[in-house]
Each structure stands twice: as structure tokens, then as C-alpha cells.
Amino acid sequence: MTQTTEPAPPPVESFHRPARIHRAWFVAAVTFVTIIGAAAFRSLPGLLIDPLHLEYGWSRGTIGAAVSVNLALYGLTAPFAAALMDRFGIRRVVAVALTVIALGSGLTVWMTSAWQLLLCWGVLVGLGSGSMALAFAATVTNRWFTERRGLVSGILTAASASGQLIFLPLLSWMVEEYDWRPAAVTVALAALAVVPFVWLLLRDHPADVGLRPYGAPAFVPGPEPVRGAARRAVTVLLSAARTGPFWLLAGTFAICGASTNGLVQTHFVPAAHDHGMPVTAAASLLAVVGVFDVAGTVASGWFTDRFEPRRLLAVYYALRGVALLFLPMLLAPAVHPPMVFFIVFYGLDWVATVPPTLALCRAHYGEDSAIVFGWVLASHQVGAAAVAWLGGVARDALGSYDVVWYASGALCAAAALMALVIRRGPAATARAVA
């Protein structure tokens, strides 16, 4: 019988018994902490709308435009970031991205004009965050794990919500008691604090430390650096754009972004404040979303390993749409049980869509799935950017956010139908036949 040869691991492994915990889990933990540090900035935009409006007289539409640029670049940078990670390695790309986030957030304390808000918070923070967005989590999951990918992608996705949970109450307290500037500096310092952990603890591939990916039956050599990162990102997009599943995934994820980052994360606090609720109370409710987001996303990853992703997406979007239709009736000066129920439910559903969407990308696009998911994420952020801006414009024009809540609920219903139309991927079909 011919035996398959594989590269020998470093000598250190032969002198020690196998570790009970695979190093992939430690890499996932570092990734989790890294995304938490970068997620601090995502807690701030909704808290800045009223303070900047009062201090500078900028309209909510103008401030929303800066958030819109941020969200759009967050998404449009992601597919190129995935390709850059293939070229230069995960550590270098993520360390630079965190530094750019810190620079953009820190410079806002000296701004005096709206274009500076667009440059610092929109462009710099948008580019930095996009370079280590969910494409970062997808790359780590694909390289370090063969089994438990759905669970790991759910855990890493939940890291963003955990960052919101940690920082949102603190930042809202700073804005309310002092000013928005200390909050911006806190975000910058949080991003910088994570850089040493990334550089010292994160590794690009299991082969770098002589290990197999978690659950892999054989040793997998590390990939060679891939040149032409931008060209590859565009090539993968052009190839994926010729397939129907790509457009359905991009469309549903655009609606996902519109109904979460663009709408609730950006406009929930000012909308609740319009109804007399204190900013700190509204921000605390948004932080509770982060608590249940962690549980919902991890559970969604577990479900994705066991159930058909298309049907999971349809259920998630349908329930989210129903919740948004009820929200205008729940906003009030005080927090009451129906509002708490909405917050708990919306938290469970917030980014539960990510693990099944990532699984569908993996099933249809294989080795290119991280870059394809980056482009799908770009659509998520374009949807978020559109509603972040349109929500502010609607509030300026109509005096309330009600129309935006209702429209987003209708869009979620459409997303549920689109999810059911996505055909099963080749990998899923092969498992069903087997």
C-alpha cells in the first residue's frame, strides 16, 4: 500500500504529547479580541449625531453622510483586504488596519468642518475597519479550521457585538457627562491597544507552526504569497457576478446591512431620544442588543452546521421584518417590557445571518469564498450606508423615523423570499447525494 507522505512538523511537536486544545482555538481567541478592539468605533456614530448637530449646527443628513462613507468603505475594502491577506499575511494587514482606525478616530478631536468628519471618520476609519472586517474572520476560519467552521464563524462574528457591549455604555456615559471628544480618544486607544496582541500572537496559517488545520485529516502546506491582490479581487468578483447565487446573496446581505448597521445602530439612539428617552438609556438598550447578538450568532453558527442555510436565512429575515414593523409603536420616554422584548429578539437576530451566508459562499465558491464573501459584505455595507444617510434625511424632512422603520421591515420580507430562491451549492448537493 502506498502511503501518503506529508511534511514533517517541527521537532518541538515530537518531544511533547499533543496538546489537548488545538492552537486553532487560540488563534480564534486572538481574532475575537482583535475584532472587539476594532468594534469600539462602531459603538460611537449613533452617539455623535445629536452632539455634533448641537455643537456645529450640521444637519443629521450631513452627519449621516459621514457614517455612510464609513460604512460603504468598510464593505468595499473587505474583498481587497482578503486578497491582501493572501499576499502579505493576516498579521501585517490587521496591524496596519488597527493603526489607521486609531489615527482616524483620534484626529476627529481637532476637526472644525464637516469635510474633516468625512475624511477622518468616513474615509480613514472606514478603510481601516474594512481591512479587518468579516473577511478577516472568514480568512481565519478557512485557514485554521476544517471542522466546526459554522460555529467558529458565528463566534468571530459575535466579537463585533461584544465590542459594542463593552464600549457602548462607557462611550455613552462619556458623551453625556463630558463631551464626545474623550469618547473618540477612547476608541483610538482601544484600537492601538490590540496591535501588540496581533503582532505577537496571531499566525497566518497552521503550517507556520507545523500543525494541521483543526479537524483536517492531513497536513496542509501554507499558501504561497499571491501577487496582484487587487487584480485577484476583481477577477473573483467578475467570475462570481456571472452566477445567480452571488446576486441573491449580495441582495439579501444589503438588506441585512440596511436593517442593522445602517438603521438601528446609527439611528436607534436619536430616534429613542426623539420620544423622550435619555441617551444613556437608549445606548444601554443598544448595548443589550450586543449581549444577545453574541448568543444569537453563536447559535446560528451551530444551526448552520446542522440545517440548510437558505432556510435559516429566510426565517431570520422574516422575523426581523416583523420586529421592525412593531418598533414605532414601542418607542417611549421610559423602557417598558415590550421594548425589552424587541431588543432581546433583535439582538438574537442581529448578525445571525452571517454564518449561513458565509456557508453558502463556501458551498458555491470554494477557495475563493473569502473574497466572494468580502464582496457580499460590500453589498451589506452599501445597504447600511444608504440607510444611514437616508435615515438622517428622512428625519430632517419628516420629523420622525417611522417611514424608515416600515420600509426596512418590508425590505426584510423581500430578503426572506430571495433567500429561498438561492439554489443549493455543489458541496451541499454532494453531501445530500452521499
PDB file of N, CA, C and O in Angstrom, residues 159-200:
ATOM      1  N   ALA A 159     -17.941  38.684  17.903  1.00  0.00           N
ATOM      2  CA  ALA A 159     -16.939  39.564  18.516  1.00  0.00           C
ATOM      3  C   ALA A 159     -17.276  41.032  18.307  1.00  0.00           C
ATOM      4  O   ALA A 159     -17.042  41.860  19.193  1.00  0.00           O
ATOM      5  N   SER A 160     -17.816  41.347  17.153  1.00  0.00           N
ATOM      6  CA  SER A 160     -18.179  42.737  16.890  1.00  0.00           C
ATOM      7  C   SER A 160     -19.248  43.209  17.860  1.00  0.00           C
ATOM      8  O   SER A 160     -19.202  44.321  18.381  1.00  0.00           O
ATOM      9  N   ALA A 161     -20.223  42.331  18.123  1.00  0.00           N
ATOM     10  CA  ALA A 161     -21.269  42.676  19.084  1.00  0.00           C
ATOM     11  C   ALA A 161     -20.701  42.784  20.487  1.00  0.00           C
ATOM     12  O   ALA A 161     -21.140  43.616  21.282  1.00  0.00           O
ATOM     13  N   SER A 162     -19.723  41.948  20.799  1.00  0.00           N
ATOM     14  CA  SER A 162     -19.111  42.010  22.122  1.00  0.00           C
ATOM     15  C   SER A 162     -18.402  43.340  22.320  1.00  0.00           C
ATOM     16  O   SER A 162     -18.430  43.919  23.415  1.00  0.00           O
ATOM     17  N   GLY A 163     -17.758  43.842  21.271  1.00  0.00           N
ATOM     18  CA  GLY A 163     -17.132  45.153  21.364  1.00  0.00           C
ATOM     19  C   GLY A 163     -18.151  46.243  21.629  1.00  0.00           C
ATOM     20  O   GLY A 163     -17.924  47.158  22.434  1.00  0.00           O
ATOM     21  N   GLN A 164     -19.293  46.129  20.954  1.00  0.00           N
ATOM     22  CA  GLN A 164     -20.365  47.091  21.194  1.00  0.00           C
ATOM     23  C   GLN A 164     -20.843  46.994  22.637  1.00  0.00           C
ATOM     24  O   GLN A 164     -21.075  48.015  23.306  1.00  0.00           O
ATOM     25  N   LEU A 165     -20.991  45.772  23.140  1.00  0.00           N
ATOM     26  CA  LEU A 165     -21.445  45.561  24.510  1.00  0.00           C
ATOM     27  C   LEU A 165     -20.488  46.207  25.508  1.00  0.00           C
ATOM     28  O   LEU A 165     -20.915  46.834  26.476  1.00  0.00           O
ATOM     29  N   ILE A 166     -19.183  46.054  25.276  1.00  0.00           N
ATOM     30  CA  ILE A 166     -18.184  46.566  26.207  1.00  0.00           C
ATOM     31  C   ILE A 166     -18.101  48.088  26.169  1.00  0.00           C
ATOM     32  O   ILE A 166     -18.053  48.759  27.200  1.00  0.00           O
ATOM     33  N   PHE A 167     -18.106  48.656  24.965  1.00  0.00           N
ATOM     34  CA  PHE A 167     -17.794  50.081  24.824  1.00  0.00           C
ATOM     35  C   PHE A 167     -18.999  51.005  24.816  1.00  0.00           C
ATOM     36  O   PHE A 167     -18.872  52.178  25.189  1.00  0.00           O
ATOM     37  N   LEU A 168     -20.160  50.527  24.370  1.00  0.00           N
ATOM     38  CA  LEU A 168     -21.292  51.427  24.194  1.00  0.00           C
ATOM     39  C   LEU A 168     -21.734  52.104  25.493  1.00  0.00           C
ATOM     40  O   LEU A 168     -21.907  53.333  25.529  1.00  0.00           O
ATOM     41  N   PRO A 169     -21.921  51.370  26.599  1.00  0.00           N
ATOM     42  CA  PRO A 169     -22.293  52.078  27.841  1.00  0.00           C
ATOM     43  C   PRO A 169     -21.231  53.078  28.285  1.00  0.00           C
ATOM     44  O   PRO A 169     -21.561  54.182  28.743  1.00  0.00           O
ATOM     45  N   LEU A 170     -19.966  52.700  28.170  1.00  0.00           N
ATOM     46  CA  LEU A 170     -18.882  53.609  28.568  1.00  0.00           C
ATOM     47  C   LEU A 170     -18.867  54.859  27.701  1.00  0.00           C
ATOM     48  O   LEU A 170     -18.772  55.988  28.207  1.00  0.00           O
ATOM     49  N   LEU A 171     -18.964  54.682  26.375  1.00  0.00           N
ATOM     50  CA  LEU A 171     -18.911  55.828  25.474  1.00  0.00           C
ATOM     51  C   LEU A 171     -20.121  56.740  25.647  1.00  0.00           C
ATOM     52  O   LEU A 171     -20.001  57.966  25.587  1.00  0.00           O
ATOM     53  N   SER A 172     -21.298  56.152  25.853  1.00  0.00           N
ATOM     54  CA  SER A 172     -22.496  56.987  26.043  1.00  0.00           C
ATOM     55  C   SER A 172     -22.384  57.795  27.330  1.00  0.00           C
ATOM     56  O   SER A 172     -22.806  58.959  27.383  1.00  0.00           O
ATOM     57  N   TRP A 173     -21.809  57.193  28.375  1.00  0.00           N
ATOM     58  CA  TRP A 173     -21.597  57.919  29.626  1.00  0.00           C
ATOM     59  C   TRP A 173     -20.620  59.080  29.416  1.00  0.00           C
ATOM     60  O   TRP A 173     -20.842  60.186  29.921  1.00  0.00           O
ATOM     61  N   MET A 174     -19.543  58.845  28.660  1.00  0.00           N
ATOM     62  CA  MET A 174     -18.579  59.910  28.375  1.00  0.00           C
ATOM     63  C   MET A 174     -19.230  61.059  27.612  1.00  0.00           C
ATOM     64  O   MET A 174     -19.026  62.238  27.931  1.00  0.00           O
ATOM     65  N   VAL A 175     -20.005  60.710  26.574  1.00  0.00           N
ATOM     66  CA  VAL A 175     -20.651  61.748  25.769  1.00  0.00           C
ATOM     67  C   VAL A 175     -21.642  62.549  26.611  1.00  0.00           C
ATOM     68  O   VAL A 175     -21.726  63.781  26.499  1.00  0.00           O
ATOM     69  N   GLU A 176     -22.395  61.876  27.476  1.00  0.00           N
ATOM     70  CA  GLU A 176     -23.414  62.540  28.284  1.00  0.00           C
ATOM     71  C   GLU A 176     -22.803  63.402  29.388  1.00  0.00           C
ATOM     72  O   GLU A 176     -23.256  64.527  29.635  1.00  0.00           O
ATOM     73  N   GLU A 177     -21.766  62.875  30.053  1.00  0.00           N
ATOM     74  CA  GLU A 177     -21.211  63.562  31.212  1.00  0.00           C
ATOM     75  C   GLU A 177     -20.117  64.573  30.852  1.00  0.00           C
ATOM     76  O   GLU A 177     -19.939  65.569  31.544  1.00  0.00           O
ATOM     77  N   TYR A 178     -19.381  64.304  29.798  1.00  0.00           N
ATOM     78  CA  TYR A 178     -18.244  65.167  29.459  1.00  0.00           C
ATOM     79  C   TYR A 178     -18.413  65.765  28.060  1.00  0.00           C
ATOM     80  O   TYR A 178     -18.872  66.889  27.905  1.00  0.00           O
ATOM     81  N   ASP A 179     -18.035  64.987  27.054  1.00  0.00           N
ATOM     82  CA  ASP A 179     -18.073  65.505  25.685  1.00  0.00           C
ATOM     83  C   ASP A 179     -17.862  64.305  24.758  1.00  0.00           C
ATOM     84  O   ASP A 179     -17.517  63.206  25.211  1.00  0.00           O
ATOM     85  N   TRP A 180     -18.053  64.516  23.472  1.00  0.00           N
ATOM     86  CA  TRP A 180     -17.838  63.420  22.539  1.00  0.00           C
ATOM     87  C   TRP A 180     -16.356  63.187  22.274  1.00  0.00           C
ATOM     88  O   TRP A 180     -15.964  62.106  21.841  1.00  0.00           O
ATOM     89  N   ARG A 181     -15.498  64.167  22.557  1.00  0.00           N
ATOM     90  CA  ARG A 181     -14.071  64.026  22.251  1.00  0.00           C
ATOM     91  C   ARG A 181     -13.380  62.937  23.090  1.00  0.00           C
ATOM     92  O   ARG A 181     -12.609  62.142  22.542  1.00  0.00           O
ATOM     93  N   PRO A 182     -13.592  62.875  24.407  1.00  0.00           N
ATOM     94  CA  PRO A 182     -12.991  61.769  25.153  1.00  0.00           C
ATOM     95  C   PRO A 182     -13.424  60.398  24.639  1.00  0.00           C
ATOM     96  O   PRO A 182     -12.638  59.441  24.668  1.00  0.00           O
ATOM     97  N   ALA A 183     -14.653  60.310  24.146  1.00  0.00           N
ATOM     98  CA  ALA A 183     -15.121  59.045  23.591  1.00  0.00           C
ATOM     99  C   ALA A 183     -14.341  58.682  22.328  1.00  0.00           C
ATOM    100  O   ALA A 183     -13.962  57.519  22.117  1.00  0.00           O
ATOM    101  N   ALA A 184     -14.067  59.682  21.472  1.00  0.00           N
ATOM    102  CA  ALA A 184     -13.299  59.421  20.254  1.00  0.00           C
ATOM    103  C   ALA A 184     -11.880  58.986  20.587  1.00  0.00           C
ATOM    104  O   ALA A 184     -11.320  58.085  19.941  1.00  0.00           O
ATOM    105  N   VAL A 185     -11.267  59.619  21.597  1.00  0.00           N
ATOM    106  CA  VAL A 185      -9.920  59.233  22.007  1.00  0.00           C
ATOM    107  C   VAL A 185      -9.912  57.817  22.573  1.00  0.00           C
ATOM    108  O   VAL A 185      -8.982  57.036  22.332  1.00  0.00           O
ATOM    109  N   THR A 186     -10.946  57.442  23.307  1.00  0.00           N
ATOM    110  CA  THR A 186     -11.043  56.085  23.857  1.00  0.00           C
ATOM    111  C   THR A 186     -11.072  55.047  22.741  1.00  0.00           C
ATOM    112  O   THR A 186     -10.430  53.995  22.834  1.00  0.00           O
ATOM    113  N   VAL A 187     -11.804  55.332  21.676  1.00  0.00           N
ATOM    114  CA  VAL A 187     -11.845  54.419  20.532  1.00  0.00           C
ATOM    115  C   VAL A 187     -10.453  54.265  19.922  1.00  0.00           C
ATOM    116  O   VAL A 187     -10.012  53.153  19.604  1.00  0.00           O
ATOM    117  N   ALA A 188      -9.740  55.384  19.755  1.00  0.00           N
ATOM    118  CA  ALA A 188      -8.395  55.335  19.175  1.00  0.00           C
ATOM    119  C   ALA A 188      -7.459  54.487  20.040  1.00  0.00           C
ATOM    120  O   ALA A 188      -6.703  53.652  19.532  1.00  0.00           O
ATOM    121  N   LEU A 189      -7.512  54.688  21.350  1.00  0.00           N
ATOM    122  CA  LEU A 189      -6.630  53.936  22.246  1.00  0.00           C
ATOM    123  C   LEU A 189      -6.986  52.453  22.264  1.00  0.00           C
ATOM    124  O   LEU A 189      -6.103  51.591  22.358  1.00  0.00           O
ATOM    125  N   ALA A 190      -8.281  52.141  22.167  1.00  0.00           N
ATOM    126  CA  ALA A 190      -8.693  50.734  22.155  1.00  0.00           C
ATOM    127  C   ALA A 190      -8.138  50.007  20.932  1.00  0.00           C
ATOM    128  O   ALA A 190      -7.683  48.857  21.030  1.00  0.00           O
ATOM    129  N   ALA A 191      -8.177  50.664  19.776  1.00  0.00           N
ATOM    130  CA  ALA A 191      -7.639  50.042  18.568  1.00  0.00           C
ATOM    131  C   ALA A 191      -6.130  49.852  18.671  1.00  0.00           C
ATOM    132  O   ALA A 191      -5.593  48.800  18.308  1.00  0.00           O
ATOM    133  N   LEU A 192      -5.437  50.866  19.188  1.00  0.00           N
ATOM    134  CA  LEU A 192      -3.977  50.758  19.326  1.00  0.00           C
ATOM    135  C   LEU A 192      -3.576  49.673  20.320  1.00  0.00           C
ATOM    136  O   LEU A 192      -2.562  48.998  20.143  1.00  0.00           O
ATOM    137  N   ALA A 193      -4.372  49.488  21.363  1.00  0.00           N
ATOM    138  CA  ALA A 193      -4.023  48.527  22.405  1.00  0.00           C
ATOM    139  C   ALA A 193      -4.002  47.100  21.887  1.00  0.00           C
ATOM    140  O   ALA A 193      -3.314  46.235  22.445  1.00  0.00           O
ATOM    141  N   VAL A 194      -4.731  46.825  20.806  1.00  0.00           N
ATOM    142  CA  VAL A 194      -4.817  45.461  20.292  1.00  0.00           C
ATOM    143  C   VAL A 194      -3.642  45.117  19.378  1.00  0.00           C
ATOM    144  O   VAL A 194      -3.322  43.942  19.185  1.00  0.00           O
ATOM    145  N   VAL A 195      -2.976  46.135  18.820  1.00  0.00           N
ATOM    146  CA  VAL A 195      -1.912  45.893  17.840  1.00  0.00           C
ATOM    147  C   VAL A 195      -0.823  44.950  18.367  1.00  0.00           C
ATOM    148  O   VAL A 195      -0.438  44.000  17.658  1.00  0.00           O
ATOM    149  N   PRO A 196      -0.301  45.126  19.593  1.00  0.00           N
ATOM    150  CA  PRO A 196       0.737  44.192  20.062  1.00  0.00           C
ATOM    151  C   PRO A 196       0.262  42.749  20.135  1.00  0.00           C
ATOM    152  O   PRO A 196       1.030  41.823  19.837  1.00  0.00           O
ATOM    153  N   PHE A 197      -0.981  42.521  20.522  1.00  0.00           N
ATOM    154  CA  PHE A 197      -1.506  41.158  20.588  1.00  0.00           C
ATOM    155  C   PHE A 197      -1.543  40.521  19.208  1.00  0.00           C
ATOM    156  O   PHE A 197      -1.216  39.346  19.043  1.00  0.00           O
ATOM    157  N   VAL A 198      -1.949  41.306  18.217  1.00  0.00           N
ATOM    158  CA  VAL A 198      -1.983  40.785  16.854  1.00  0.00           C
ATOM    159  C   VAL A 198      -0.583  40.407  16.389  1.00  0.00           C
ATOM    160  O   VAL A 198      -0.357  39.316  15.847  1.00  0.00           O
ATOM    161  N   TRP A 199       0.365  41.282  16.613  1.00  0.00           N
ATOM    162  CA  TRP A 199       1.717  41.063  16.089  1.00  0.00           C
ATOM    163  C   TRP A 199       2.412  39.891  16.774  1.00  0.00           C
ATOM    164  O   TRP A 199       3.140  39.123  16.146  1.00  0.00           O
ATOM    165  N   LEU A 200       2.172  39.729  18.059  1.00  0.00           N
ATOM    166  CA  LEU A 200       2.886  38.710  18.819  1.00  0.00           C
ATOM    167  C   LEU A 200       2.204  37.341  18.802  1.00  0.00           C
ATOM    168  O   LEU A 200       2.890  36.304  18.847  1.00  0.00           O
TER     169      LEU A 200
END
